[in-house]
Coordinates of C-alpha atoms in Angstrom, one line a residue:
X1 CA -0.2 -51.7 3.5
X2 CA -3.8 -51.5 2.2
X3 CA -6.2 -54.3 2.6
X4 CA -9.0 -54.7 0.2
X5 CA -12.2 -56.1 1.4
X6 CA -14.4 -58.0 -0.9
X7 CA -18.1 -58.0 -0.3
X8 CA -20.8 -59.8 -2.1
X9 CA -23.7 -57.8 -3.2
X10 CA -27.1 -59.6 -3.1
X11 CA -29.9 -57.8 -4.9
X12 CA -32.9 -56.7 -2.9
X13 CA -36.1 -58.7 -3.4
X14 CA -37.6 -55.8 -5.1
X15 CA -34.8 -55.8 -7.7
X16 CA -35.3 -59.3 -8.8
X17 CA -38.0 -60.3 -11.1
X18 CA -40.9 -62.2 -9.8
X19 CA -40.4 -65.9 -9.6
X20 CA -36.5 -65.8 -9.5
X21 CA -35.2 -68.6 -7.2
X22 CA -32.9 -67.5 -4.3
X23 CA -30.2 -69.4 -2.5
X24 CA -32.6 -70.7 0.0
X25 CA -34.9 -72.2 -2.7
X26 CA -37.8 -69.8 -2.2
X27 CA -39.4 -67.5 -4.8
X28 CA -40.0 -63.8 -4.4
X29 CA -43.3 -62.1 -3.6
X30 CA -44.6 -58.7 -4.9
X31 CA -42.8 -55.8 -3.2
X32 CA -44.4 -54.4 -0.1
X33 CA -45.0 -50.8 0.0
X34 CA -45.0 -50.6 3.8
X35 CA -42.5 -52.7 5.8
X36 CA -43.9 -55.1 8.4
X37 CA -47.4 -54.8 7.1
X38 CA -50.0 -57.3 7.8
X39 CA -52.9 -57.4 5.4
X40 CA -56.1 -59.4 5.3
X41 CA -58.3 -60.0 2.3
X42 CA -61.6 -58.4 2.4
X43 CA -64.4 -59.4 0.0
X44 CA -65.1 -56.6 -2.5
X45 CA -68.9 -56.8 -1.9
X46 CA -68.4 -55.8 1.8
X47 CA -66.5 -52.6 0.9
X48 CA -69.6 -51.3 -1.0
X49 CA -72.4 -52.8 1.4
X50 CA -74.8 -50.1 2.3
X51 CA -77.3 -51.7 4.6
X52 CA -79.1 -49.4 7.2
X53 CA -78.9 -50.4 10.7
X54 CA -81.7 -51.0 13.0
X55 CA -83.5 -47.8 13.9
X56 CA -86.5 -47.0 15.9
X57 CA -89.1 -44.5 14.6
X58 CA -90.0 -41.9 17.2
X59 CA -93.5 -42.2 18.6
X60 CA -93.9 -38.4 18.9
X61 CA -93.8 -36.4 15.6
X62 CA -91.8 -33.6 17.2
X63 CA -89.2 -35.9 18.5
X64 CA -85.7 -35.1 17.0
X65 CA -84.5 -37.6 14.3
X66 CA -80.9 -38.9 15.2
X67 CA -78.8 -40.8 12.7
X68 CA -78.4 -44.5 13.5
X69 CA -74.9 -46.1 13.7
X70 CA -74.2 -49.2 11.8
X71 CA -71.9 -51.4 13.7
X72 CA -68.8 -53.1 12.2
X73 CA -68.6 -56.8 11.6
X74 CA -66.0 -58.9 13.2
X75 CA -63.3 -59.8 10.9
X76 CA -64.5 -57.8 7.9
X77 CA -62.5 -54.5 8.4
X78 CA -65.7 -52.4 8.2
X79 CA -65.8 -49.1 10.0
X80 CA -69.0 -47.8 11.6
X81 CA -71.2 -45.7 9.3
X82 CA -74.0 -43.3 9.9
X83 CA -77.3 -44.4 8.4
X84 CA -80.2 -42.3 7.5
X85 CA -83.4 -42.6 9.5
X86 CA -86.5 -43.1 7.4
X87 CA -89.5 -41.8 9.4
X88 CA -93.0 -40.8 8.3
X89 CA -92.1 -37.1 8.5
X90 CA -88.7 -37.3 6.7
X91 CA -88.4 -34.4 4.2
X92 CA -91.4 -32.5 5.6
X93 CA -91.4 -29.8 8.1
X94 CA -93.0 -30.9 11.4
X95 CA -94.8 -28.0 13.4
X96 CA -93.3 -27.7 16.8
X97 CA -95.5 -26.5 19.7
X98 CA -94.4 -25.7 23.2
X99 CA -94.3 -29.1 25.0
X100 CA -95.7 -27.5 28.1
X101 CA -98.8 -26.3 26.3
X102 CA -101.0 -29.3 26.9
X103 CA -104.6 -29.3 27.9
X104 CA -105.1 -29.8 31.7
X105 CA -108.2 -29.3 33.9
X106 CA -108.5 -26.0 35.5
X107 CA -109.5 -25.4 39.2
X108 CA -113.0 -24.2 39.6
X109 CA -115.7 -24.3 42.3
X110 CA -119.3 -25.1 42.1
X111 CA -121.5 -22.2 41.4
X112 CA -123.2 -22.3 44.8
X113 CA -119.9 -21.0 46.2
X114 CA -120.1 -17.8 44.0
X115 CA -123.7 -17.3 44.9
X116 CA -123.0 -17.5 48.6
X117 CA -120.1 -15.0 48.2
X118 CA -122.3 -12.7 46.3
X119 CA -125.1 -12.8 48.8
X120 CA -122.6 -12.4 51.6
X121 CA -121.2 -9.3 50.0
X122 CA -124.7 -7.7 49.6
X123 CA -125.5 -8.6 53.2
X124 CA -122.3 -7.0 54.3
X125 CA -123.1 -3.8 52.5
X126 CA -126.5 -3.6 54.1
X127 CA -125.0 -4.4 57.5
X128 CA -122.5 -1.6 57.0
X129 CA -125.2 0.9 55.9
X130 CA -127.2 0.1 59.0
X131 CA -124.2 0.5 61.1
X132 CA -123.4 3.9 59.6
X133 CA -127.1 5.0 59.9
X134 CA -127.7 5.6 56.2
X135 CA -130.0 2.7 55.6
X136 CA -133.5 4.0 54.7
X137 CA -136.2 3.6 57.4
X138 CA -138.4 1.6 55.0
X139 CA -135.5 -1.0 54.6
X140 CA -135.0 -1.0 58.3
X141 CA -138.7 -1.8 58.9
X142 CA -138.8 -4.4 56.1
X143 CA -135.7 -6.2 57.6
X144 CA -137.0 -5.7 61.1
X145 CA -133.7 -4.3 62.3
X146 CA -133.3 -2.3 65.5
X147 CA -132.8 1.4 65.2
X148 CA -129.3 2.4 64.3
X149 CA -127.1 4.6 66.4
X150 CA -126.1 6.5 63.4
X151 CA -122.2 6.4 63.7
X152 CA -121.9 8.0 60.4
X153 CA -119.5 7.2 57.5
X154 CA -116.1 6.9 58.8
X155 CA -112.9 5.1 57.9
X156 CA -114.1 1.8 59.5
X157 CA -117.4 2.0 57.5
X158 CA -115.6 2.6 54.2
X159 CA -113.4 -0.3 54.8
X160 CA -116.3 -2.6 55.6
X161 CA -118.0 -1.2 52.4
X162 CA -114.9 -2.1 50.4
X163 CA -114.5 -5.6 51.8
X164 CA -118.2 -6.4 51.3
X165 CA -118.3 -4.9 47.9
X166 CA -115.2 -6.9 46.8
X167 CA -116.7 -10.1 48.2
X168 CA -120.0 -9.5 46.3
X169 CA -118.1 -8.6 43.0
X170 CA -115.9 -11.6 43.2
X171 CA -118.8 -13.9 44.0
X172 CA -121.1 -12.7 41.2
X173 CA -118.4 -11.9 38.8
X174 CA -116.9 -15.3 38.8
X175 CA -120.2 -17.2 38.0
X176 CA -120.0 -18.9 34.6
X177 CA -122.4 -21.4 32.9
X178 CA -120.7 -24.5 31.3
X179 CA -122.5 -26.0 28.4
X180 CA -122.3 -29.3 26.7
X181 CA -119.9 -29.1 23.7
X182 CA -118.2 -25.9 25.0
X183 CA -115.1 -25.3 26.9
X184 CA -113.4 -22.4 28.7
X185 CA -109.6 -21.8 28.2
X186 CA -108.3 -19.9 31.2
X187 CA -105.3 -17.5 31.2
X188 CA -103.8 -15.3 33.7
X189 CA -101.5 -12.4 32.5
X190 CA -100.8 -14.3 29.3
X191 CA -100.1 -17.7 31.0
X192 CA -102.3 -20.8 30.4
X193 CA -104.0 -21.9 33.6
X194 CA -106.3 -24.7 32.4
X195 CA -109.3 -25.8 30.6
X196 CA -112.9 -26.1 32.0
X197 CA -115.1 -28.8 30.3
X198 CA -117.6 -29.0 33.1
X199 CA -121.2 -28.2 32.7
X200 CA -123.6 -26.4 34.9
X201 CA -123.2 -23.3 37.1
X202 CA -119.5 -22.8 38.0
X203 CA -117.4 -20.3 39.8
X204 CA -114.2 -19.3 38.1
X205 CA -111.7 -16.7 39.4
X206 CA -112.8 -13.5 37.8
X207 CA -109.2 -12.3 37.3
X208 CA -108.8 -15.1 34.7
X209 CA -109.3 -14.4 31.0
X210 CA -111.9 -16.8 29.5
X211 CA -111.8 -17.9 25.9
X212 CA -114.6 -20.1 24.6
X213 CA -113.8 -23.2 22.6
X214 CA -116.2 -25.3 20.6
X215 CA -115.3 -29.0 21.2
X216 CA -118.2 -30.6 19.4
X217 CA -117.9 -32.6 16.3
X218 CA -118.0 -30.1 13.4
X219 CA -118.1 -30.2 9.6
X220 CA -116.9 -27.7 7.0
X221 CA -117.7 -27.7 3.4
X222 CA -115.1 -25.7 1.5
X223 CA -115.6 -23.6 -1.7
X224 CA -114.1 -24.7 -4.9
X225 CA -110.3 -25.1 -4.3
X226 CA -107.7 -25.5 -7.1
X227 CA -106.4 -29.0 -7.6
X228 CA -105.2 -31.3 -10.4
X229 CA -105.6 -34.9 -11.5
X230 CA -102.9 -37.4 -12.2
X231 CA -102.3 -36.0 -15.6
X232 CA -101.9 -32.3 -14.3
X233 CA -105.2 -31.1 -15.6
X234 CA -106.5 -28.2 -13.6
X235 CA -109.7 -29.0 -11.4
X236 CA -111.8 -27.3 -8.9
X237 CA -112.7 -29.4 -5.9
X238 CA -115.1 -28.8 -3.1
X239 CA -114.3 -31.0 0.0
X240 CA -116.3 -32.0 3.2
X241 CA -114.1 -31.9 6.3
X242 CA -115.3 -33.6 9.6
X243 CA -113.2 -32.5 12.6
X244 CA -113.2 -31.4 16.2
X245 CA -110.9 -29.7 18.7
X246 CA -109.1 -32.4 20.8
X247 CA -106.6 -30.2 22.7
X248 CA -108.1 -26.7 23.4
X249 CA -104.8 -25.3 24.8
X250 CA -103.0 -26.0 21.5
X251 CA -105.8 -25.1 19.3
X252 CA -106.4 -21.7 20.8
X253 CA -103.0 -20.8 22.1
X254 CA -100.6 -22.7 19.9
X255 CA -101.8 -21.3 16.6
X256 CA -103.3 -17.9 15.7
X257 CA -106.5 -19.3 14.1
X258 CA -107.1 -23.0 14.2
X259 CA -110.0 -22.9 11.7
X260 CA -107.9 -20.9 9.2
X261 CA -105.0 -23.3 9.8
X262 CA -107.2 -26.2 8.9
X263 CA -108.4 -24.6 5.7
X264 CA -104.8 -23.9 4.8
X265 CA -103.8 -27.6 5.5
X266 CA -106.7 -28.7 3.2
X267 CA -105.6 -26.5 0.3
X268 CA -102.0 -27.7 0.7
X269 CA -103.1 -31.4 0.8
X270 CA -105.1 -30.9 -2.4
X271 CA -102.0 -29.4 -4.1
X272 CA -100.1 -32.7 -3.3
X273 CA -102.8 -35.4 -3.8
X274 CA -104.1 -36.1 -7.4
X275 CA -107.9 -36.0 -7.6
X276 CA -110.0 -38.2 -9.9
X277 CA -111.5 -36.1 -12.6
X278 CA -115.3 -35.9 -13.3
X279 CA -116.6 -39.2 -14.4
X280 CA -113.8 -41.2 -12.8
X281 CA -114.2 -44.4 -10.8
X282 CA -115.5 -44.6 -7.3
X283 CA -112.4 -46.6 -6.0
X284 CA -110.0 -43.8 -7.3
X285 CA -112.1 -41.1 -5.5
X286 CA -112.2 -43.1 -2.2
X287 CA -108.4 -43.6 -2.4
X288 CA -108.0 -39.8 -3.0
X289 CA -110.2 -39.2 0.1
X290 CA -108.2 -41.5 2.3
X291 CA -104.9 -39.9 1.2
X292 CA -106.4 -36.4 2.0
X293 CA -107.6 -37.5 5.3
X294 CA -104.3 -39.0 6.4
X295 CA -102.2 -36.0 5.3
X296 CA -104.6 -33.3 6.8
X297 CA -104.7 -35.3 10.0
X298 CA -100.9 -35.6 10.3
X299 CA -100.6 -31.8 9.6
X300 CA -103.2 -30.6 12.1
X301 CA -102.5 -33.1 15.0
X302 CA -99.6 -30.9 16.5
X303 CA -102.0 -28.0 16.9
X304 CA -104.7 -30.0 18.8
X305 CA -107.1 -30.8 16.0
X306 CA -108.6 -34.2 15.2
X307 CA -109.6 -34.7 11.6
X308 CA -111.9 -37.7 10.8
X309 CA -112.6 -37.4 7.1
X310 CA -111.7 -35.2 4.2
X311 CA -113.8 -36.2 1.2
X312 CA -114.2 -34.6 -2.2
X313 CA -118.0 -33.9 -2.7
X314 CA -117.8 -31.9 -6.0
X315 CA -115.1 -32.2 -8.7
X316 CA -115.3 -30.1 -11.8
X317 CA -112.8 -28.9 -14.5
X318 CA -111.4 -25.4 -14.2
X319 CA -113.3 -23.0 -16.3
X320 CA -110.3 -22.4 -18.5
X321 CA -110.1 -26.0 -19.6
X322 CA -113.7 -27.1 -19.0
X323 CA -114.9 -26.6 -22.6
X324 CA -111.9 -28.5 -24.2
X325 CA -112.2 -31.4 -21.6
X326 CA -116.0 -31.6 -22.3
X327 CA -115.3 -31.9 -26.0
X328 CA -112.6 -34.6 -25.3
X329 CA -114.9 -36.5 -23.1
X330 CA -117.7 -36.4 -25.6
X331 CA -115.4 -37.6 -28.3
X332 CA -114.1 -40.5 -26.2
X333 CA -117.6 -41.6 -25.4
X334 CA -118.6 -41.4 -29.1
X335 CA -115.5 -43.4 -30.1
X336 CA -116.3 -46.0 -27.5
X337 CA -119.9 -46.2 -28.6
X338 CA -118.9 -46.6 -32.2
X339 CA -116.4 -49.3 -31.4
X340 CA -119.1 -51.3 -29.5
X341 CA -121.6 -50.8 -32.3
X342 CA -119.0 -51.8 -35.0
X343 CA -118.3 -55.0 -33.0
X344 CA -122.0 -55.8 -32.8
X345 CA -122.5 -55.3 -36.5
X346 CA -119.5 -57.4 -37.5
X347 CA -120.8 -60.3 -35.2
X348 CA -124.2 -60.0 -36.7
X349 CA -122.9 -60.1 -40.3
X350 CA -120.6 -63.0 -39.6
X351 CA -123.5 -65.0 -38.0
X352 CA -125.8 -64.2 -40.9
X353 CA -123.3 -65.3 -43.6
X354 CA -122.3 -68.3 -41.7
X355 CA -125.9 -69.6 -41.2
X356 CA -126.8 -69.0 -45.0
X357 CA -123.6 -70.9 -46.1
X358 CA -124.0 -73.7 -43.7
X359 CA -127.6 -74.4 -44.4
X360 CA -127.0 -74.4 -48.1
X361 CA -129.4 -71.7 -48.8
X362 CA -127.0 -69.8 -51.1
X363 CA -123.7 -70.7 -52.7
X364 CA -121.4 -67.7 -52.9
X365 CA -117.9 -67.2 -54.3
X366 CA -115.5 -64.8 -52.9
X367 CA -116.9 -61.8 -54.9
X368 CA -120.5 -62.5 -54.1
X369 CA -119.5 -63.1 -50.4
X370 CA -117.9 -59.6 -50.4
X371 CA -121.0 -58.0 -51.8
X372 CA -123.3 -59.7 -49.4
X373 CA -121.0 -58.7 -46.4
X374 CA -121.1 -55.1 -47.6
X375 CA -124.9 -55.0 -48.0
X376 CA -125.5 -56.5 -44.7
X377 CA -123.2 -54.1 -43.1
X378 CA -124.9 -51.1 -44.5
X379 CA -128.3 -52.5 -43.6
X380 CA -127.3 -53.2 -39.9
X381 CA -125.6 -49.8 -39.5
X382 CA -128.7 -48.0 -41.0
X383 CA -131.0 -49.9 -38.7
X384 CA -129.0 -48.6 -35.7
X385 CA -129.1 -45.1 -36.8
X386 CA -125.5 -44.8 -37.7
X387 CA -123.9 -44.0 -41.1
X388 CA -122.2 -46.8 -43.0

């Protein structure tokens, strides 16, 4: 016997149109794509918010730039993002020098120590000669020494000669004269040992290599360097640079030629900073000088140079465009002069016609007024030496 089971089919919520009442008296919702999902409403403007987080600019130019992380806000559903650090050297290559290559004082002795060592070496050589019996009789009498036994030159005498000679050479060979505004950069087998800025007579280890450095305030006036104004017109600019060596170790050992490096930095800055053309305002020239100073100082600081001022002292057009720019400038000045002269003539004619009319000296209709204005204009322009 077969038993048939009757089941009632209830449509799924997604099969019913939206808003259809169910048996429980509720209404349907839009179908869920994921079962058991829990969603929260997020404002649209938060999804596209792009605010950089708090970052700190490194104090040292050669410090690595690390991206800053923007934290998420509670309840907004935002995820942490990486922000870009905006520093003063972003987008520009920063010269990197060995961090251990920093100027430090070298160990030296007063010059008296070298003098005493040299004199001691000479005295040792004389004593050894007297001991070996090879000292001349005149020298023996002059020094009032007793008669030598004449032991001869043996191994002991040669060893004494070597020691005394080495002492004398080390004493006199290490003497150096320190002058104001000069410094010695010392190195031993290619390794930096220190800088001597002391003055007077000094004793320096004679095995160290000495390189002189000028640490005075110096100025350099360049030749004509190619540049351009704000409109891209080619110029030739001569600049005056006031600078000095601040860190002798980096200036002499960190770069091949620090003076040449300074010149190259000045040329590179002139290629990036627009210069006021001849006849420009003083304020624009001062602004260009300040921009050049900041740029060159930032480029040369990593190699131990301190730049105080970079100022244009002579600005002229490039020879290829000088004639054309000169004609344009003359035409602009002529047009300006004509405009000023015409304004003056018009004011004078207006004042003359107004006075004649107001005082009742003449009665003019429109035609006569036009003729009078024309005659007065011709007369005033002729009196100023300009054609009507």
